[in-house]
XYZ file of C-alpha atoms in Angstrom:
576
model
C -0.281 0.089 0.177
C 1.147 3.592 -0.409
C -0.223 6.868 0.132
C -0.231 9.933 -2.331
C -1.532 13.125 -2.620
C -5.344 13.216 -4.284
C -5.610 13.814 -8.579
C -8.120 15.146 -10.480
C -8.792 11.535 -11.651
C -9.129 10.131 -8.592
C -12.444 12.099 -7.847
C -14.758 9.046 -8.678
C -12.873 6.456 -6.607
C -12.303 8.390 -3.094
C -15.776 9.464 -3.471
C -16.992 5.909 -3.519
C -14.897 4.775 -0.646
C -16.094 7.678 1.250
C -20.041 6.718 0.785
C -19.727 3.223 0.925
C -17.917 3.284 4.197
C -20.359 5.428 5.454
C -23.227 3.471 4.803
C -21.051 0.744 6.423
C -20.531 2.493 9.567
C -24.442 3.462 9.821
C -24.455 7.090 7.972
C -25.055 10.015 9.840
C -28.568 10.142 12.159
C -28.915 13.133 10.111
C -27.542 15.070 7.548
C -26.601 12.246 5.443
C -23.103 13.900 4.638
C -22.295 11.194 2.032
C -24.810 11.960 -0.199
C -23.006 15.493 -0.595
C -22.722 16.370 -4.048
C -19.778 17.802 -3.129
C -18.239 14.732 -2.803
C -17.774 14.366 -6.596
C -15.156 16.741 -7.135
C -12.810 16.322 -4.062
C -9.602 17.278 -5.947
C -10.908 20.791 -6.161
C -11.848 20.791 -2.545
C -8.372 20.665 -1.744
C -6.570 21.786 -4.740
C -6.715 25.240 -6.285
C -8.192 25.624 -9.908
C -6.394 26.615 -13.305
C -6.007 30.068 -12.742
C -6.553 30.645 -9.087
C -3.979 31.334 -6.089
C -3.067 27.763 -4.873
C -3.955 26.572 -1.951
C -1.108 26.169 0.599
C -2.882 24.921 4.232
C -5.285 22.182 2.912
C -4.688 18.635 0.924
C -5.623 15.312 0.546
C -4.178 11.622 0.318
C -5.185 8.773 -0.828
C -4.171 5.188 0.304
C -3.437 2.860 -3.186
C -3.397 -0.652 -3.261
C -2.014 -2.156 -6.627
C -3.767 0.970 -8.550
C -7.037 0.686 -6.772
C -7.561 3.539 -3.765
C -8.479 1.681 -0.934
C -9.295 4.990 1.704
C -8.083 8.702 2.177
C -8.142 11.299 4.656
C -7.702 15.106 3.883
C -6.874 18.098 6.004
C -8.316 22.028 5.510
C -9.034 25.372 7.861
C -11.773 24.647 10.342
C -14.818 27.731 9.716
C -11.610 29.932 7.906
C -9.550 29.445 10.949
C -5.653 30.418 10.488
C -4.828 28.363 13.972
C -7.666 25.566 13.649
C -7.684 22.705 10.944
C -10.083 19.840 10.390
C -8.843 16.193 9.907
C -11.471 15.656 6.994
C -13.048 12.559 5.395
C -10.525 9.593 6.842
C -12.263 6.505 5.470
C -10.686 2.972 4.663
C -11.917 0.050 3.545
C -12.117 -2.771 5.699
C -9.011 -4.397 3.927
C -6.918 -1.643 5.059
C -7.763 -1.643 8.814
C -5.459 -3.575 10.956
C -2.779 -3.184 8.853
C -1.028 0.042 10.185
C -1.619 2.294 6.563
C -4.689 4.366 8.699
C -1.732 5.368 11.591
C 0.629 5.720 9.160
C -1.474 8.156 6.736
C -2.743 9.843 10.353
C 0.731 10.842 10.718
C 1.262 12.206 7.155
C -1.964 14.091 7.418
C -0.483 15.848 10.706
C 2.970 16.559 10.040
C 1.377 18.554 7.313
C -1.166 20.036 9.835
C 1.556 20.990 12.340
C 3.196 23.563 9.162
C 0.162 25.766 9.099
C -2.050 25.375 12.591
C -1.620 24.865 16.003
C -4.532 22.499 16.798
C -6.304 19.911 14.613
C -9.870 19.179 15.421
C -12.234 16.538 14.089
C -16.167 15.575 14.403
C -17.203 11.765 13.979
C -19.763 9.178 15.384
C -19.827 7.452 18.309
C -21.008 4.375 17.169
C -17.931 4.374 14.823
C -16.022 2.595 18.241
C -12.766 1.729 16.104
C -12.528 4.649 14.602
C -13.119 6.309 18.462
C -10.163 4.245 19.840
C -7.861 4.852 16.892
C -8.362 8.726 17.365
C -7.872 8.647 21.332
C -4.825 6.529 20.930
C -3.180 8.737 18.361
C -3.281 11.587 20.798
C -6.502 13.362 19.937
C -8.436 14.388 23.178
C -12.399 14.337 23.282
C -14.562 17.249 23.569
C -18.066 17.615 25.083
C -19.512 19.516 22.668
C -18.355 20.606 18.649
C -16.416 23.724 18.471
C -17.536 26.837 18.286
C -18.175 27.657 14.263
C -19.644 23.993 13.438
C -22.296 23.646 11.047
C -22.438 20.151 10.783
C -25.153 18.610 13.298
C -24.693 14.818 11.986
C -21.778 14.178 14.110
C -22.178 13.306 17.953
C -18.118 13.015 19.003
C -15.757 15.660 18.659
C -11.827 15.518 19.248
C -8.950 17.885 19.402
C -4.894 17.854 19.031
C -2.745 20.584 19.966
C -0.096 20.362 17.509
C 2.617 22.716 18.769
C 5.182 19.624 19.565
C 4.433 18.070 15.788
C 4.938 22.208 14.504
C 8.109 22.357 16.914
C 9.741 18.934 15.336
C 10.700 21.532 11.840
C 9.817 20.797 8.263
C 9.845 17.477 7.040
C 10.165 15.871 10.810
C 7.069 13.748 12.461
C 7.543 12.608 16.178
C 8.421 8.750 16.183
C 6.406 6.706 18.039
C 7.092 3.782 20.371
C 3.811 2.329 20.516
C 2.411 -0.055 17.915
C -0.548 0.982 16.308
C -2.412 -2.862 16.949
C -2.798 -1.541 20.860
C -5.242 0.804 19.733
C -7.727 -2.289 18.193
C -6.984 -4.240 21.474
C -10.502 -2.909 22.888
C -12.378 -0.226 24.491
C -10.824 3.031 26.246
C -14.025 2.731 28.580
C -12.020 0.671 31.941
C -10.068 3.721 31.747
C -12.460 6.240 30.992
C -14.583 4.928 34.072
C -11.756 5.411 36.304
C -11.590 9.021 35.615
C -15.118 9.364 35.954
C -14.809 7.776 39.250
C -11.758 10.346 40.573
C -14.253 12.760 39.439
C -16.648 11.832 41.545
C -14.811 11.353 44.593
C -13.155 14.732 44.264
C -16.997 16.281 44.218
C -17.481 14.141 47.196
C -19.450 10.958 46.078
C -19.731 7.883 48.480
C -18.684 5.497 45.585
C -19.878 1.613 45.008
C -18.255 0.557 42.194
C -20.592 -2.096 40.573
C -17.978 -1.459 37.091
C -15.268 -3.823 37.714
C -15.869 -7.875 37.882
C -13.449 -8.510 40.348
C -14.476 -10.967 43.564
C -14.501 -8.915 46.618
C -13.844 -11.849 48.864
C -10.863 -13.861 49.575
C -10.039 -17.562 49.005
C -11.100 -20.011 52.161
C -9.099 -19.510 55.353
C -7.916 -23.222 54.336
C -6.803 -22.194 50.935
C -4.777 -19.193 52.196
C -3.393 -21.202 54.653
C -2.301 -23.694 52.722
C -0.488 -21.085 50.320
C 1.040 -19.334 53.245
C 2.713 -22.763 54.098
C 3.741 -23.353 50.621
C 5.424 -20.289 50.023
C 7.883 -20.236 53.064
C 9.310 -23.439 51.659
C 12.964 -22.695 51.097
C 12.646 -25.229 47.723
C 9.771 -23.011 45.998
C 11.537 -20.090 44.289
C 13.446 -22.080 41.795
C 11.777 -21.443 37.459
C 8.389 -23.625 37.798
C 8.017 -24.250 34.147
C 5.207 -23.753 31.590
C 4.320 -27.676 31.715
C 3.329 -27.234 35.421
C 3.865 -29.318 37.983
C 2.138 -33.257 37.016
C 0.366 -32.577 40.593
C -1.528 -29.551 38.988
C -2.260 -31.179 35.638
C -3.432 -34.746 37.117
C -5.648 -32.605 39.303
C -7.094 -30.454 37.159
C -7.813 -33.749 35.066
C -9.827 -35.443 37.999
C -11.510 -32.071 38.313
C -13.051 -32.182 34.933
C -14.266 -35.817 35.264
C -15.704 -35.067 38.691
C -17.297 -32.266 37.709
C -18.169 -32.810 33.940
C -17.503 -36.200 33.136
C -15.074 -35.199 30.737
C -11.848 -37.520 30.280
C -8.621 -35.829 29.558
C -4.968 -37.088 29.493
C -2.930 -34.232 31.668
C 0.291 -35.364 30.221
C -0.758 -33.663 26.762
C -4.592 -32.289 27.227
C -4.079 -30.100 30.331
C -1.761 -26.400 30.499
C -1.744 -24.143 33.598
C -2.074 -20.741 32.700
C -1.575 -17.238 34.206
C -5.245 -16.506 34.861
C -7.465 -17.696 31.882
C -6.799 -14.210 30.314
C -3.155 -15.598 30.036
C -4.641 -18.595 27.357
C -7.394 -15.919 25.990
C -3.979 -12.898 25.282
C -2.298 -15.884 23.634
C -3.880 -18.462 21.989
C -4.635 -16.810 18.531
C -1.047 -16.301 18.457
C -0.683 -19.832 18.883
C -3.306 -21.428 16.938
C -3.264 -19.290 13.864
C -1.161 -17.171 11.289
C -1.659 -13.308 10.577
C -4.549 -12.744 7.956
C -6.353 -15.493 9.482
C -9.992 -15.377 10.396
C -11.928 -15.674 14.076
C -15.265 -15.929 15.133
C -16.207 -14.057 18.346
C -19.278 -13.159 19.691
C -20.671 -9.891 20.337
C -21.107 -8.552 23.249
C -17.752 -10.022 24.059
C -15.085 -9.629 27.028
C -12.682 -7.545 25.552
C -9.595 -9.435 25.134
C -10.984 -11.351 22.700
C -11.330 -8.805 20.121
C -7.854 -7.404 21.778
C -5.812 -11.148 21.370
C -6.921 -11.219 17.420
C -5.388 -7.655 17.189
C -1.750 -8.795 18.663
C -1.884 -11.738 16.639
C -3.073 -9.977 12.978
C -6.432 -12.344 12.823
C -9.422 -10.694 11.444
C -12.594 -10.618 13.623
C -16.040 -12.042 12.384
C -18.636 -10.798 14.731
C -21.326 -13.158 15.607
C -24.220 -11.367 17.524
C -25.594 -12.381 20.772
C -29.156 -10.945 20.651
C -32.160 -10.431 23.284
C -34.983 -11.871 21.478
C -32.870 -15.012 21.149
C -32.138 -15.675 25.246
C -28.405 -14.020 23.931
C -27.469 -17.279 22.141
C -25.777 -17.090 18.959
C -27.417 -18.163 15.811
C -25.056 -20.848 14.533
C -26.832 -21.468 11.264
C -26.636 -17.665 9.927
C -23.254 -18.128 10.476
C -22.240 -17.832 6.165
C -20.883 -20.928 4.732
C -18.248 -18.956 3.629
C -16.984 -17.830 7.001
C -16.869 -21.223 8.312
C -14.672 -21.962 5.604
C -12.490 -19.218 6.423
C -12.276 -19.576 10.816
C -9.460 -21.187 12.293
C -11.497 -20.801 15.457
C -14.700 -20.146 17.045
C -14.518 -18.463 20.398
C -17.696 -18.738 22.643
C -18.282 -17.958 26.648
C -21.185 -19.859 28.450
C -22.234 -18.726 30.972
C -20.290 -15.537 29.890
C -19.167 -11.609 30.636
C -21.073 -9.485 30.099
C -24.259 -11.730 28.895
C -25.134 -14.636 31.577
C -26.325 -16.564 28.896
C -26.880 -19.881 29.201
C -26.598 -22.365 26.380
C -27.486 -26.458 27.402
C -26.143 -29.876 25.811
C -27.844 -29.692 22.877
C -26.355 -26.610 21.668
C -23.106 -27.873 22.504
C -23.903 -30.671 20.639
C -24.390 -28.987 17.787
C -21.734 -26.591 17.835
C -19.519 -29.740 18.265
C -20.841 -31.372 14.990
C -20.624 -27.903 13.047
C -17.151 -27.746 14.379
C -16.053 -30.844 12.903
C -17.734 -30.645 10.151
C -15.936 -26.949 8.863
C -12.661 -28.269 10.914
C -12.621 -25.076 13.334
C -11.344 -25.401 16.557
C -13.699 -24.450 19.238
C -12.602 -22.083 22.317
C -14.798 -21.927 24.808
C -14.071 -19.544 27.948
C -15.716 -21.291 31.167
C -14.451 -18.856 33.650
C -18.068 -18.955 35.486
C -18.431 -22.198 35.454
C -19.033 -22.308 39.219
C -21.519 -19.738 38.968
C -24.770 -21.413 38.235
C -27.934 -20.044 40.189
C -31.843 -21.734 40.118
C -29.854 -25.049 40.456
C -28.023 -24.647 37.342
C -24.958 -26.160 36.506
C -22.877 -24.912 33.791
C -21.885 -27.170 31.152
C -18.623 -27.966 29.754
C -18.336 -28.569 26.110
C -15.552 -31.061 26.762
C -18.932 -33.502 28.030
C -19.721 -33.778 24.411
C -18.042 -37.353 23.248
C -15.386 -36.755 20.570
C -15.303 -32.990 21.520
C -11.214 -33.124 22.023
C -11.156 -33.558 18.641
C -12.144 -29.787 17.912
C -12.677 -27.752 20.991
C -10.420 -26.320 23.972
C -11.562 -25.118 27.082
C -10.070 -22.111 29.646
C -11.075 -22.341 33.415
C -10.312 -20.030 36.252
C -9.738 -20.549 39.327
C -10.093 -16.280 40.261
C -14.175 -16.879 39.952
C -14.376 -20.087 41.274
C -12.353 -19.877 44.453
C -11.928 -16.214 45.230
C -8.176 -16.552 43.769
C -7.890 -13.782 41.405
C -4.179 -12.515 42.787
C -3.201 -15.607 42.413
C -3.248 -15.868 38.374
C -3.984 -19.059 38.303
C -6.162 -20.893 35.498
C -5.439 -23.802 32.990
C -6.346 -24.963 29.329
C -8.158 -28.446 28.129
C -8.795 -30.274 25.626
C -7.525 -30.639 21.961
C -3.915 -31.794 22.671
C -2.980 -29.967 19.242
C -3.866 -26.860 20.166
C -3.022 -27.346 24.054
C 0.549 -28.371 22.549
C 0.737 -24.999 20.362
C -0.509 -22.524 23.220
C 2.679 -24.461 25.366
C 4.911 -23.900 22.958
C 4.361 -20.564 22.711
C 4.026 -19.371 26.617
C 7.707 -21.564 26.974
C 8.973 -18.526 24.715
C 7.013 -15.654 27.142
C 7.152 -16.886 30.771
C 8.288 -20.132 32.867
C 5.026 -20.954 34.411
C 3.057 -20.149 37.419
C 4.593 -20.098 40.945
C 4.668 -23.610 42.406
C 3.323 -22.959 45.548
C 0.351 -20.855 43.577
C -0.225 -24.723 42.124
C 0.068 -26.527 44.650
C -2.651 -24.195 46.647
C -4.830 -24.653 43.281
C -4.339 -28.661 43.792
C -5.468 -27.837 47.336
C -8.878 -25.935 46.366
C -9.722 -28.600 43.711
C -9.288 -31.413 46.222
C -11.376 -29.511 48.660
C -14.223 -28.766 45.849
C -14.059 -32.833 44.785
C -14.326 -33.775 48.920
C -17.501 -31.150 49.582
C -20.448 -32.668 50.558
C -23.106 -33.197 48.361
C -25.278 -30.150 47.652
C -22.223 -27.993 48.268
C -22.219 -25.004 45.238
C -19.024 -23.447 46.437
C -19.135 -19.004 45.753
C -22.728 -19.748 44.029
C -25.031 -19.258 46.667
C -23.330 -16.128 47.817
C -23.549 -14.247 44.346
C -27.559 -15.710 43.752
C -28.042 -14.047 47.015
C -26.765 -10.497 45.843
C -28.439 -11.180 42.419
C -32.084 -11.708 44.237
C -31.254 -8.695 46.364
C -29.756 -6.198 43.709
C -32.934 -7.722 41.195
C -35.529 -7.233 43.539
C -34.087 -3.603 44.686
C -34.480 -2.335 41.568
C -37.825 -3.591 40.728
C -38.826 -1.743 44.025
C -37.075 1.202 42.164
C -39.004 0.812 38.955
C -36.373 -0.689 36.988
C -37.410 -4.443 36.331
C -33.968 -5.694 34.988
C -33.398 -9.243 33.006
C -32.194 -11.714 36.347
C -29.142 -13.457 35.353
C -28.970 -17.198 35.841
C -25.299 -17.276 36.148
C -22.215 -15.430 36.611
C -21.729 -12.076 38.773
C -23.017 -9.795 36.160
C -26.625 -7.912 35.861
C -26.648 -7.623 32.070
C -29.757 -4.738 30.952
C -31.152 -2.603 28.776
C -31.400 0.962 29.803
C -34.777 2.008 30.962
C -37.394 2.745 28.449
C -37.696 6.438 28.354
C -34.085 6.716 27.693
C -33.681 4.869 24.425
C -37.078 6.332 22.707
C -37.729 10.131 21.643
C -35.565 12.183 20.539
C -33.246 12.702 23.575
C -32.161 9.174 23.118
C -28.980 8.544 25.899
C -25.885 6.301 24.989
C -24.980 3.780 27.345
C -21.621 5.572 27.684
C -23.641 8.901 28.929
C -25.900 7.100 31.295
C -22.707 5.239 32.929
C -20.672 8.381 32.760
C -23.698 10.594 34.704
C -24.735 7.802 37.290
C -21.282 7.945 38.559
C -20.793 11.287 38.434
C -24.060 12.197 39.821
C -24.905 8.962 42.550
C -21.280 7.569 42.574
C -22.666 4.047 41.122
C -19.959 2.585 38.977
C -21.411 0.354 35.961
C -19.619 -0.541 32.224
C -21.830 0.844 29.492
C -22.399 -2.073 26.771
C -21.004 -0.834 23.874
C -17.643 -1.341 26.031
C -18.207 -5.212 24.560
C -18.843 -4.636 21.176
C -21.574 -2.607 18.705
C -24.500 -5.010 19.755
C -23.938 -3.757 23.790
C -25.192 -0.474 22.278
C -28.306 0.561 24.699
C -27.558 -1.882 27.631
C -25.294 -1.617 31.002
C -23.323 -3.758 33.199
C -23.720 -4.219 37.186
C -20.981 -6.268 38.937
C -22.297 -8.059 42.154
C -19.259 -7.320 43.944
C -20.379 -5.546 46.879
C -22.529 -6.584 50.170
C -26.139 -6.573 50.053
C -26.558 -4.075 51.849
C -24.315 -1.969 49.337
C -26.245 -3.403 46.391
C -29.508 -2.094 47.871
C -28.122 1.256 48.454
C -26.841 1.352 44.964
C -30.451 0.495 43.666
C -31.848 3.061 45.579
C -29.591 5.697 44.252
C -30.259 4.245 40.383
C -34.082 4.753 41.131
C -33.368 8.547 41.753
C -31.033 8.829 38.909
C -33.653 7.110 36.507
C -36.563 9.152 37.598
C -34.662 12.518 37.684
C -34.233 12.003 34.317
C -37.221 14.142 32.665
C -38.332 12.245 29.096
């Protein structure tokens, strides 16, 4: 791919890029800028016509590959200003995204802008999630409203960048970046934004009830803590543990999989310790895929799912999870060509943020399809011990023959409150487990042996518990009941989850109907600033999450009841 300035003969091609990319992202809510007839003569918008004085302070660049234009962007003065320019019409076809060309295109545009202006402004749409992440990553600061002089009312997200550092670098020089472009594709920045909202609320004197982050607030049992403390005192405990893990750990994980799910696993080849299940999620794509491969991901989904693909250079194909289907994916709706291209399909039942419950028939169908298409199933089962109302979450490895096409990830963080210990395991297909082991052998030296020993003890405790013992599940089930009932008492009936530590619910109807609609981000931000209650907007988990919000059941019941009271007060305070 190469970047060059626009020519007259490029007009039709770049016009088509702009129109098609805006349509792809949903167009503008009003104004429909992609229908602007002026797009047919972009060259003369940025280059003076014959006989006119040349423009020194505006330009447009196109991205070209094999003679085909696949994107572009421009710089022009904003509202007649001599000090502020606008980044205009930056669009790329999907094939160009994730290649680094967008960052290169932007650096060229900003290098030009820095020679003529003090600030660079841009307007976009909040539903262009990847674009918004891209602009923030490259140093643009988000604004609460458009700059004075804007006549473009179709956009609802605005950014600005000070160009002094670029301009100070001298003509023809640009600041080197020591941050890879692909990091901007790793996931939503909403978690750091939410931390900023919390700081702002604290400074305003709010008492915080943070139901945003999904981290267990209870410690492991006293017996588990004692076993860990004894293990770390051993003098021989401080050697490199090795990626493969101890035989005792792998064997006990296999025993537990048999006890809990009836799944037969070879501890030598089909079990691998992880530094928490996120370790496996973050590295698996690099281990089993090549750059340019395709993987099927749920939308909404846990952010590391897409982030791991960005690092591995793998293309995501998003599988929508929608409420009308109980947040289960329609496997039959996946096109044949996607199945043909996919290396793996990643699912999470019960999941984060959506606590959907999949039954045996679903997994049976999934395994059958994956075998037929030669696609690896990656099942994230971090919440296996958090089933409510008599439900016991299912392992994909319960299905006969699933090991031929599936690998599953398990976590001690949620099941035993051992979050800080960073311990989990992968189980299933020997080739996939072996590939992950090989990759991790180049990255880390395994989990600290005292932690592995403690995890073995935790599994033994679970297997020796009296019949009917449900571990951590009753605590979160009780919290769920208290919180959902309290919200109902405040006038907001929310969906009651059948598992996990999350309540995933639509925004109140009065906020999503009519002209003054709230985004999920606006709801979470204002709820924290006005009432001190933390949540995560659904848009952080993917486009299908817009219009939803996630609350985590990570506080004691009294705090959850108080949070519900504040939430009810907040919702009632919003006029239709």
